[in-house]
Amino acid sequence: MAAIRHTLQRDVFKGNDERLVFVIHVTKASKKKKSCFLCIASSIEQPINVAIYQVKKSEKDNRFKKRGNWRLRELKTVDGKDAIKDTAEFDLHFDRVYKWVASSVRDKNAFVSCLWKLSLRHLRQARPNFRNVCNDILEESILDGEVDPIIKTIDEEATLDAEENYQALTEREETDLGRLLSQCEFAIGNAEAFTDRLSKDLSILDGANIHTIMASEDQVQQLMDMIQVAIDEVTKIQTRLDGYDSKLKNVRETVEKIEEKNILIQVQNSNSMKLYEELETLVVHLDFRHEFQVMLLDGDLTNPEKVIECGEAAQALHDAINAKCNPCNLGTLSTF
């Protein structure tokens, strides 16, 4: 477990400025029995934030990765399932209930004890409810004078980090400090004189800084002038773009009008073609041959053959008189 703890700290938590406090191997209390690690980690910097992570090993690159995380303050209930009988099962109640089975009863009790101690130390209000947990596990954390090694490690390592962040003086800094102290040997016996000397040196430095700032005013003014020129150029470009946009708007409106006219012309041509076809059909139906006219006017009704021809002429005249326009064809005309 020490090797796994070291690997998790290096690969998972170190990059996020977190410190692994406790790790336990668990499986989900379901038929699939998927295994993972539940890790309790704390932030390195103050204020310390404690979180619980679900960590799994990726099948692709064989590296540990976080799959779920919950803040300690989000933990509502820790259910040990049975306060009398030894069981490796336990539930964590967050926004939903997560059921786990530890690799051993001992690991489960240590994990629950760690959560109890961390909640006492870092949660002043809204601490989680511990139920179905043996009182011996909880009482171990509140004995007088007892400090848990795991919790103590957080503060000790935070102190070590502060000591590691300490940077020693460089050789140049040591030389400058030694020269300053050699010029003020009286400082040990006369702190007021030493303070006056430091104030004078500080005044000299402030004066030098003022001269440097004044000397750079010309450069600052040049920079401001260049910025103003750039702003003017941008304004010109914006004005030109606005003009282009206005022209494009007029072109767009003209194109839309042309498209509308084209549509009207197409509709007009289509209607004209349909009317022409209907008119042509009507003319064909109204066409009455000249011989039929002669036959009806001067036909010999005493001759049987002439009577038949007169009947054909009369039928043709009847068809021509009763010829009508097809309303279906007229109904297909388009409107504007």
mmCIF file of C-alpha atoms in Angstrom:
data_model
loop_
_atom_site.group_PDB
_atom_site.id
_atom_site.type_symbol
_atom_site.label_atom_id
_atom_site.label_comp_id
_atom_site.label_asym_id
_atom_site.label_seq_id
_atom_site.Cartn_x
_atom_site.Cartn_y
_atom_site.Cartn_z
ATOM 1 C CA MET A 1 0.000 0.000 0.000
ATOM 2 C CA ALA A 2 2.951 2.340 0.609
ATOM 3 C CA ALA A 3 4.034 1.990 -3.021
ATOM 4 C CA ILE A 4 0.499 2.715 -4.258
ATOM 5 C CA ARG A 5 0.258 5.708 -1.918
ATOM 6 C CA HIS A 6 3.524 7.083 -3.307
ATOM 7 C CA THR A 7 2.381 6.528 -6.904
ATOM 8 C CA LEU A 8 -0.973 8.212 -6.306
ATOM 9 C CA GLN A 9 0.664 11.199 -4.635
ATOM 10 C CA ARG A 10 3.100 11.598 -7.526
ATOM 11 C CA ASP A 11 0.786 10.991 -10.499
ATOM 12 C CA VAL A 12 -2.590 12.235 -9.271
ATOM 13 C CA PHE A 13 -2.332 14.789 -6.474
ATOM 14 C CA LYS A 14 1.076 16.470 -6.657
ATOM 15 C CA GLY A 15 0.275 18.308 -9.886
ATOM 16 C CA ASN A 16 -2.816 19.862 -8.278
ATOM 17 C CA ASP A 17 -0.984 21.027 -5.134
ATOM 18 C CA GLU A 18 -2.750 18.409 -3.013
ATOM 19 C CA ARG A 19 -1.453 16.008 -0.387
ATOM 20 C CA LEU A 20 -2.737 12.448 -0.076
ATOM 21 C CA VAL A 21 -3.891 11.849 3.503
ATOM 22 C CA PHE A 22 -5.478 8.393 3.321
ATOM 23 C CA VAL A 23 -6.137 5.746 0.676
ATOM 24 C CA ILE A 24 -8.298 2.626 0.804
ATOM 25 C CA HIS A 25 -8.938 -0.096 -1.771
ATOM 26 C CA VAL A 26 -12.690 -0.635 -2.282
ATOM 27 C CA THR A 27 -15.168 -2.266 -4.632
ATOM 28 C CA LYS A 28 -18.685 -1.150 -5.453
ATOM 29 C CA ALA A 29 -21.402 -3.003 -3.586
ATOM 30 C CA SER A 30 -23.004 -4.276 -6.788
ATOM 31 C CA LYS A 31 -22.969 -7.341 -9.003
ATOM 32 C CA LYS A 32 -20.133 -6.028 -11.200
ATOM 33 C CA LYS A 33 -17.744 -5.574 -8.244
ATOM 34 C CA LYS A 34 -15.644 -2.888 -9.942
ATOM 35 C CA SER A 35 -12.620 -2.020 -7.821
ATOM 36 C CA CYS A 36 -11.041 1.392 -7.278
ATOM 37 C CA PHE A 37 -9.350 3.524 -4.620
ATOM 38 C CA LEU A 38 -11.020 6.039 -2.332
ATOM 39 C CA CYS A 39 -8.513 8.758 -1.503
ATOM 40 C CA ILE A 40 -8.734 11.530 1.073
ATOM 41 C CA ALA A 41 -6.596 14.495 0.057
ATOM 42 C CA SER A 42 -6.052 17.991 1.405
ATOM 43 C CA SER A 43 -4.843 21.192 -0.210
ATOM 44 C CA ILE A 44 -1.283 22.254 0.531
ATOM 45 C CA GLU A 45 -1.965 25.978 0.833
ATOM 46 C CA GLN A 46 -4.100 27.602 3.494
ATOM 47 C CA PRO A 47 -7.000 27.433 4.022
ATOM 48 C CA ILE A 48 -6.916 23.653 3.949
ATOM 49 C CA ASN A 49 -9.677 22.036 1.914
ATOM 50 C CA VAL A 50 -10.306 18.319 2.281
ATOM 51 C CA ALA A 51 -11.838 16.236 -0.500
ATOM 52 C CA ILE A 52 -12.639 12.593 -1.212
ATOM 53 C CA TYR A 53 -11.672 11.202 -4.626
ATOM 54 C CA GLN A 54 -12.514 8.038 -6.509
ATOM 55 C CA VAL A 55 -9.387 6.971 -8.392
ATOM 56 C CA LYS A 56 -9.199 4.243 -11.048
ATOM 57 C CA LYS A 57 -6.428 2.911 -13.257
ATOM 58 C CA SER A 58 -7.022 3.684 -16.929
ATOM 59 C CA GLU A 59 -6.992 0.677 -19.253
ATOM 60 C CA LYS A 60 -5.543 2.723 -22.131
ATOM 61 C CA ASP A 61 -2.359 4.159 -20.623
ATOM 62 C CA ASN A 62 -2.329 2.159 -17.347
ATOM 63 C CA ARG A 63 -2.227 5.353 -15.239
ATOM 64 C CA PHE A 64 -4.298 6.405 -12.245
ATOM 65 C CA LYS A 65 -6.945 9.051 -12.934
ATOM 66 C CA LYS A 66 -9.664 10.739 -10.899
ATOM 67 C CA ARG A 67 -13.166 9.516 -11.711
ATOM 68 C CA GLY A 68 -15.194 11.328 -9.047
ATOM 69 C CA ASN A 69 -14.663 13.873 -6.291
ATOM 70 C CA TRP A 70 -16.647 15.210 -3.347
ATOM 71 C CA ARG A 71 -15.796 17.895 -0.776
ATOM 72 C CA LEU A 72 -15.724 16.846 2.860
ATOM 73 C CA ARG A 73 -18.293 19.536 3.658
ATOM 74 C CA GLU A 74 -20.664 17.872 1.140
ATOM 75 C CA LEU A 75 -20.588 14.598 3.103
ATOM 76 C CA LYS A 76 -23.914 14.192 4.912
ATOM 77 C CA THR A 77 -23.773 10.706 6.447
ATOM 78 C CA VAL A 78 -21.265 7.897 6.950
ATOM 79 C CA ASP A 79 -23.105 4.595 7.405
ATOM 80 C CA GLY A 80 -21.029 1.739 8.808
ATOM 81 C CA LYS A 81 -23.899 -0.702 8.151
ATOM 82 C CA ASP A 82 -23.485 -2.506 11.520
ATOM 83 C CA ALA A 83 -22.042 -1.183 14.785
ATOM 84 C CA ILE A 84 -21.858 -4.635 16.400
ATOM 85 C CA LYS A 85 -20.820 -7.145 13.747
ATOM 86 C CA ASP A 86 -17.645 -6.731 11.742
ATOM 87 C CA THR A 87 -18.434 -5.852 8.148
ATOM 88 C CA ALA A 88 -16.372 -4.290 5.390
ATOM 89 C CA GLU A 89 -19.384 -2.557 3.859
ATOM 90 C CA PHE A 90 -20.081 1.154 4.311
ATOM 91 C CA ASP A 91 -22.083 3.902 2.625
ATOM 92 C CA LEU A 92 -21.222 7.529 1.949
ATOM 93 C CA HIS A 93 -24.177 9.900 1.569
ATOM 94 C CA PHE A 94 -23.549 12.941 -0.624
ATOM 95 C CA ASP A 95 -26.129 14.163 -3.107
ATOM 96 C CA ARG A 96 -26.788 10.436 -3.549
ATOM 97 C CA VAL A 97 -25.782 7.293 -1.696
ATOM 98 C CA TYR A 98 -22.544 5.521 -2.698
ATOM 99 C CA LYS A 99 -22.166 1.939 -1.462
ATOM 100 C CA TRP A 100 -18.662 0.495 -1.022
ATOM 101 C CA VAL A 101 -16.977 -2.648 0.277
ATOM 102 C CA ALA A 102 -13.480 -2.256 1.726
ATOM 103 C CA SER A 103 -10.764 -4.862 1.257
ATOM 104 C CA SER A 104 -10.846 -5.540 5.010
ATOM 105 C CA VAL A 105 -12.725 -4.504 8.145
ATOM 106 C CA ARG A 106 -9.559 -2.934 9.509
ATOM 107 C CA ASP A 107 -9.168 -0.705 6.438
ATOM 108 C CA LYS A 108 -12.815 0.316 6.640
ATOM 109 C CA ASN A 109 -12.512 1.279 10.332
ATOM 110 C CA ALA A 110 -9.344 3.274 9.640
ATOM 111 C CA PHE A 111 -11.060 5.095 6.758
ATOM 112 C CA VAL A 112 -14.124 5.944 8.858
ATOM 113 C CA SER A 113 -11.898 7.063 11.737
ATOM 114 C CA CYS A 114 -9.955 9.350 9.387
ATOM 115 C CA LEU A 115 -13.186 10.939 8.133
ATOM 116 C CA TRP A 116 -14.325 11.465 11.728
ATOM 117 C CA LYS A 117 -11.082 13.152 12.752
ATOM 118 C CA LEU A 118 -10.945 15.360 9.672
ATOM 119 C CA SER A 119 -14.549 16.481 10.164
ATOM 120 C CA LEU A 120 -13.804 17.379 13.795
ATOM 121 C CA ARG A 121 -10.755 19.366 12.802
ATOM 122 C CA HIS A 122 -11.907 21.166 9.637
ATOM 123 C CA LEU A 123 -15.709 21.372 9.834
ATOM 124 C CA ARG A 124 -17.110 23.743 12.410
ATOM 125 C CA GLN A 125 -20.688 23.384 11.235
ATOM 126 C CA ALA A 126 -22.752 20.831 9.302
ATOM 127 C CA ARG A 127 -20.557 17.883 10.239
ATOM 128 C CA PRO A 128 -21.545 14.519 8.743
ATOM 129 C CA ASN A 129 -23.616 12.080 10.740
ATOM 130 C CA PHE A 130 -21.829 8.842 11.672
ATOM 131 C CA ARG A 131 -24.254 5.984 12.226
ATOM 132 C CA ASN A 132 -23.888 2.244 12.661
ATOM 133 C CA VAL A 133 -20.254 2.843 13.637
ATOM 134 C CA CYS A 134 -18.586 1.306 16.673
ATOM 135 C CA ASN A 135 -18.189 3.889 19.442
ATOM 136 C CA ASP A 136 -14.611 2.722 20.069
ATOM 137 C CA ILE A 137 -13.607 4.041 16.641
ATOM 138 C CA LEU A 138 -15.045 7.465 17.357
ATOM 139 C CA GLU A 139 -13.904 7.682 20.976
ATOM 140 C CA GLU A 140 -10.281 7.100 19.961
ATOM 141 C CA SER A 141 -10.348 10.483 18.220
ATOM 142 C CA ILE A 142 -11.500 12.565 21.209
ATOM 143 C CA LEU A 143 -9.244 11.235 23.990
ATOM 144 C CA ASP A 144 -7.557 13.999 25.961
ATOM 145 C CA GLY A 145 -4.090 14.856 24.736
ATOM 146 C CA GLU A 146 -4.283 12.557 21.716
ATOM 147 C CA VAL A 147 -3.441 13.886 18.256
ATOM 148 C CA ASP A 148 -3.927 11.610 15.307
ATOM 149 C CA PRO A 149 -0.706 11.048 13.324
ATOM 150 C CA ILE A 150 -2.497 11.386 9.992
ATOM 151 C CA ILE A 151 -4.042 14.749 10.859
ATOM 152 C CA LYS A 152 -0.834 15.925 12.468
ATOM 153 C CA THR A 153 1.009 15.089 9.257
ATOM 154 C CA ILE A 154 -0.982 17.739 7.376
ATOM 155 C CA ASP A 155 0.217 20.553 9.648
ATOM 156 C CA GLU A 156 3.774 19.189 9.852
ATOM 157 C CA GLU A 157 4.105 18.888 6.085
ATOM 158 C CA ALA A 158 2.604 22.357 5.638
ATOM 159 C CA THR A 159 5.331 23.669 7.952
ATOM 160 C CA LEU A 160 7.958 21.756 5.979
ATOM 161 C CA ASP A 161 6.648 23.275 2.752
ATOM 162 C CA ALA A 162 6.988 26.744 4.260
ATOM 163 C CA GLU A 163 10.560 25.921 5.272
ATOM 164 C CA GLU A 164 11.294 24.566 1.796
ATOM 165 C CA ASN A 165 9.994 27.811 0.257
ATOM 166 C CA TYR A 166 12.594 29.756 2.282
ATOM 167 C CA GLN A 167 15.330 31.086 0.024
ATOM 168 C CA ALA A 168 18.775 31.828 1.390
ATOM 169 C CA LEU A 169 20.611 35.054 0.549
ATOM 170 C CA THR A 170 22.778 35.015 -2.536
ATOM 171 C CA GLU A 171 26.485 35.890 -2.343
ATOM 172 C CA ARG A 172 25.826 39.342 -3.767
ATOM 173 C CA GLU A 173 23.079 40.013 -1.225
ATOM 174 C CA GLU A 174 25.346 38.838 1.603
ATOM 175 C CA THR A 175 28.128 41.162 0.361
ATOM 176 C CA ASP A 176 25.801 44.170 0.149
ATOM 177 C CA LEU A 177 24.405 43.462 3.621
ATOM 178 C CA GLY A 178 27.900 43.066 5.062
ATOM 179 C CA ARG A 179 29.046 46.343 3.518
ATOM 180 C CA LEU A 180 26.001 48.126 4.927
ATOM 181 C CA LEU A 181 26.622 46.762 8.421
ATOM 182 C CA SER A 182 30.340 47.613 8.251
ATOM 183 C CA GLN A 183 29.455 51.225 7.465
ATOM 184 C CA CYS A 184 27.117 51.288 10.463
ATOM 185 C CA GLU A 185 29.126 49.595 13.215
ATOM 186 C CA PHE A 186 27.489 51.987 15.689
ATOM 187 C CA ALA A 187 24.069 50.379 14.902
ATOM 188 C CA ILE A 188 24.424 47.810 17.656
ATOM 189 C CA GLY A 189 24.746 50.507 20.289
ATOM 190 C CA ASN A 190 22.687 53.246 18.672
ATOM 191 C CA ALA A 191 19.604 51.956 16.905
ATOM 192 C CA GLU A 192 18.292 55.489 16.301
ATOM 193 C CA ALA A 193 21.395 56.505 14.336
ATOM 194 C CA PHE A 194 21.150 53.305 12.303
ATOM 195 C CA THR A 195 17.515 54.089 11.506
ATOM 196 C CA ASP A 196 18.463 57.608 10.391
ATOM 197 C CA ARG A 197 21.138 56.204 8.113
ATOM 198 C CA LEU A 198 18.671 53.790 6.515
ATOM 199 C CA SER A 199 16.138 56.617 6.047
ATOM 200 C CA LYS A 200 18.735 58.765 4.251
ATOM 201 C CA ASP A 201 19.697 55.883 1.961
ATOM 202 C CA LEU A 202 16.036 55.270 1.214
ATOM 203 C CA SER A 203 15.555 58.952 0.354
ATOM 204 C CA ILE A 204 18.495 58.785 -2.051
ATOM 205 C CA LEU A 205 16.994 55.730 -3.726
ATOM 206 C CA ASP A 206 13.605 57.431 -4.010
ATOM 207 C CA GLY A 207 15.249 60.467 -5.626
ATOM 208 C CA ALA A 208 17.035 58.235 -8.113
ATOM 209 C CA ASN A 209 13.760 56.521 -8.957
ATOM 210 C CA ILE A 210 12.086 59.901 -9.509
ATOM 211 C CA HIS A 211 14.872 61.008 -11.882
ATOM 212 C CA THR A 212 14.532 57.709 -13.770
ATOM 213 C CA ILE A 213 10.791 58.189 -14.116
ATOM 214 C CA MET A 214 11.206 61.772 -15.308
ATOM 215 C CA ALA A 215 13.830 60.669 -17.831
ATOM 216 C CA SER A 216 11.400 58.111 -19.216
ATOM 217 C CA GLU A 217 8.595 60.660 -19.670
ATOM 218 C CA ASP A 218 9.729 61.418 -23.232
ATOM 219 C CA GLN A 219 9.557 57.743 -24.118
ATOM 220 C CA VAL A 220 6.141 57.468 -22.488
ATOM 221 C CA GLN A 221 4.938 60.483 -24.463
ATOM 222 C CA GLN A 222 6.232 58.942 -27.695
ATOM 223 C CA LEU A 223 4.418 55.739 -26.852
ATOM 224 C CA MET A 224 1.201 57.661 -26.158
ATOM 225 C CA ASP A 225 1.551 59.509 -29.478
ATOM 226 C CA MET A 226 1.982 56.206 -31.307
ATOM 227 C CA ILE A 227 -1.077 54.787 -29.563
ATOM 228 C CA GLN A 228 -3.091 57.873 -30.569
ATOM 229 C CA VAL A 229 -1.967 57.487 -34.192
ATOM 230 C CA ALA A 230 -3.014 53.843 -34.085
ATOM 231 C CA ILE A 231 -6.427 54.831 -32.650
ATOM 232 C CA ASP A 232 -6.891 57.401 -35.459
ATOM 233 C CA GLU A 233 -6.034 54.792 -38.092
ATOM 234 C CA VAL A 234 -8.472 52.347 -36.553
ATOM 235 C CA THR A 235 -11.164 55.055 -36.611
ATOM 236 C CA LYS A 236 -10.503 55.700 -40.315
ATOM 237 C CA ILE A 237 -10.701 51.999 -41.083
ATOM 238 C CA GLN A 238 -13.945 51.725 -39.126
ATOM 239 C CA THR A 239 -15.425 54.674 -41.047
ATOM 240 C CA ARG A 240 -14.404 53.103 -44.352
ATOM 241 C CA LEU A 241 -15.886 49.774 -43.315
ATOM 242 C CA ASP A 242 -19.139 51.506 -42.397
ATOM 243 C CA GLY A 243 -19.225 53.051 -45.898
ATOM 244 C CA TYR A 244 -18.631 49.662 -47.500
ATOM 245 C CA ASP A 245 -21.370 48.183 -45.368
ATOM 246 C CA SER A 246 -23.806 50.889 -46.489
ATOM 247 C CA LYS A 247 -22.973 50.269 -50.153
ATOM 248 C CA LEU A 248 -23.334 46.542 -49.707
ATOM 249 C CA LYS A 249 -26.720 47.145 -48.094
ATOM 250 C CA ASN A 250 -27.871 49.106 -51.177
ATOM 251 C CA VAL A 251 -26.564 46.373 -53.467
ATOM 252 C CA ARG A 252 -28.369 43.779 -51.379
ATOM 253 C CA GLU A 253 -31.653 45.679 -51.700
ATOM 254 C CA THR A 254 -31.181 46.044 -55.466
ATOM 255 C CA VAL A 255 -30.477 42.352 -55.886
ATOM 256 C CA GLU A 256 -33.604 41.488 -53.868
ATOM 257 C CA LYS A 257 -35.718 43.725 -56.105
ATOM 258 C CA ILE A 258 -34.250 42.114 -59.226
ATOM 259 C CA GLU A 259 -35.005 38.681 -57.817
ATOM 260 C CA GLU A 260 -38.603 39.722 -57.151
ATOM 261 C CA LYS A 261 -38.951 41.025 -60.735
ATOM 262 C CA ASN A 262 -37.488 37.809 -62.117
ATOM 263 C CA ILE A 263 -40.020 35.789 -60.139
ATOM 264 C CA LEU A 264 -42.881 37.966 -61.475
ATOM 265 C CA ILE A 265 -41.619 37.567 -65.058
ATOM 266 C CA GLN A 266 -41.410 33.802 -64.640
ATOM 267 C CA VAL A 267 -44.983 33.675 -63.282
ATOM 268 C CA GLN A 268 -46.218 35.890 -66.135
ATOM 269 C CA ASN A 269 -44.533 33.721 -68.775
ATOM 270 C CA SER A 270 -45.924 30.564 -67.207
ATOM 271 C CA ASN A 271 -49.477 31.957 -67.181
ATOM 272 C CA SER A 272 -49.133 33.184 -70.770
ATOM 273 C CA MET A 273 -48.068 29.737 -71.934
ATOM 274 C CA LYS A 274 -50.992 28.087 -70.131
ATOM 275 C CA LEU A 275 -53.489 30.614 -71.615
ATOM 276 C CA TYR A 276 -52.043 30.120 -75.087
ATOM 277 C CA GLU A 277 -52.404 26.349 -74.822
ATOM 278 C CA GLU A 278 -56.000 26.688 -73.595
ATOM 279 C CA LEU A 279 -56.834 29.174 -76.359
ATOM 280 C CA GLU A 280 -55.340 26.908 -78.984
ATOM 281 C CA THR A 281 -57.449 24.006 -77.703
ATOM 282 C CA LEU A 282 -60.593 26.170 -77.767
ATOM 283 C CA VAL A 283 -59.882 27.336 -81.339
ATOM 284 C CA VAL A 284 -59.513 23.722 -82.442
ATOM 285 C CA HIS A 285 -62.893 22.869 -80.902
ATOM 286 C CA LEU A 286 -64.609 25.948 -82.500
ATOM 287 C CA ASP A 287 -63.193 25.266 -85.950
ATOM 288 C CA PHE A 288 -66.230 24.442 -88.276
ATOM 289 C CA ARG A 289 -65.295 23.358 -91.802
ATOM 290 C CA HIS A 290 -66.751 25.229 -94.821
ATOM 291 C CA GLU A 291 -68.194 22.101 -96.473
ATOM 292 C CA PHE A 292 -70.228 21.476 -93.318
ATOM 293 C CA GLN A 293 -71.659 24.996 -93.626
ATOM 294 C CA VAL A 294 -72.620 24.454 -97.330
ATOM 295 C CA MET A 295 -74.129 21.099 -96.510
ATOM 296 C CA LEU A 296 -76.349 22.520 -93.784
ATOM 297 C CA LEU A 297 -77.440 25.486 -95.934
ATOM 298 C CA ASP A 298 -77.954 23.744 -99.286
ATOM 299 C CA GLY A 299 -78.115 20.056 -98.389
ATOM 300 C CA ASP A 300 -80.531 17.728 -100.260
ATOM 301 C CA LEU A 301 -82.552 16.006 -97.575
ATOM 302 C CA THR A 302 -84.296 13.789 -100.168
ATOM 303 C CA ASN A 303 -81.105 11.915 -100.851
ATOM 304 C CA PRO A 304 -80.299 9.356 -98.127
ATOM 305 C CA GLU A 305 -76.531 9.848 -98.489
ATOM 306 C CA LYS A 306 -76.904 13.617 -98.208
ATOM 307 C CA VAL A 307 -79.037 13.132 -95.106
ATOM 308 C CA ILE A 308 -76.182 11.213 -93.415
ATOM 309 C CA GLU A 309 -73.684 13.942 -94.366
ATOM 310 C CA CYS A 310 -76.085 16.599 -93.028
ATOM 311 C CA GLY A 311 -76.289 14.640 -89.740
ATOM 312 C CA GLU A 312 -72.462 14.636 -89.437
ATOM 313 C CA ALA A 313 -72.405 18.382 -90.166
ATOM 314 C CA ALA A 314 -75.085 19.003 -87.555
ATOM 315 C CA GLN A 315 -73.145 16.975 -84.968
ATOM 316 C CA ALA A 316 -69.969 18.961 -85.725
ATOM 317 C CA LEU A 317 -71.917 22.201 -85.302
ATOM 318 C CA HIS A 318 -73.308 20.947 -82.009
ATOM 319 C CA ASP A 319 -69.819 20.087 -80.697
ATOM 320 C CA ALA A 320 -68.479 23.499 -81.708
ATOM 321 C CA ILE A 321 -71.344 25.330 -80.007
ATOM 322 C CA ASN A 322 -70.923 23.352 -76.784
ATOM 323 C CA ALA A 323 -67.089 23.645 -76.619
ATOM 324 C CA LYS A 324 -65.951 24.942 -73.195
ATOM 325 C CA CYS A 325 -62.733 25.926 -71.493
ATOM 326 C CA ASN A 326 -61.165 23.381 -69.157
ATOM 327 C CA PRO A 327 -61.467 24.894 -65.607
ATOM 328 C CA CYS A 328 -58.673 22.615 -64.358
ATOM 329 C CA ASN A 329 -56.194 24.231 -66.710
ATOM 330 C CA LEU A 330 -57.327 27.721 -65.713
ATOM 331 C CA GLY A 331 -57.008 26.772 -62.043
ATOM 332 C CA THR A 332 -53.286 26.137 -62.468
ATOM 333 C CA LEU A 333 -52.571 29.782 -63.237
ATOM 334 C CA SER A 334 -50.190 31.322 -60.666
ATOM 335 C CA THR A 335 -50.883 34.550 -58.812
ATOM 336 C CA PHE A 336 -48.431 37.364 -58.125
#
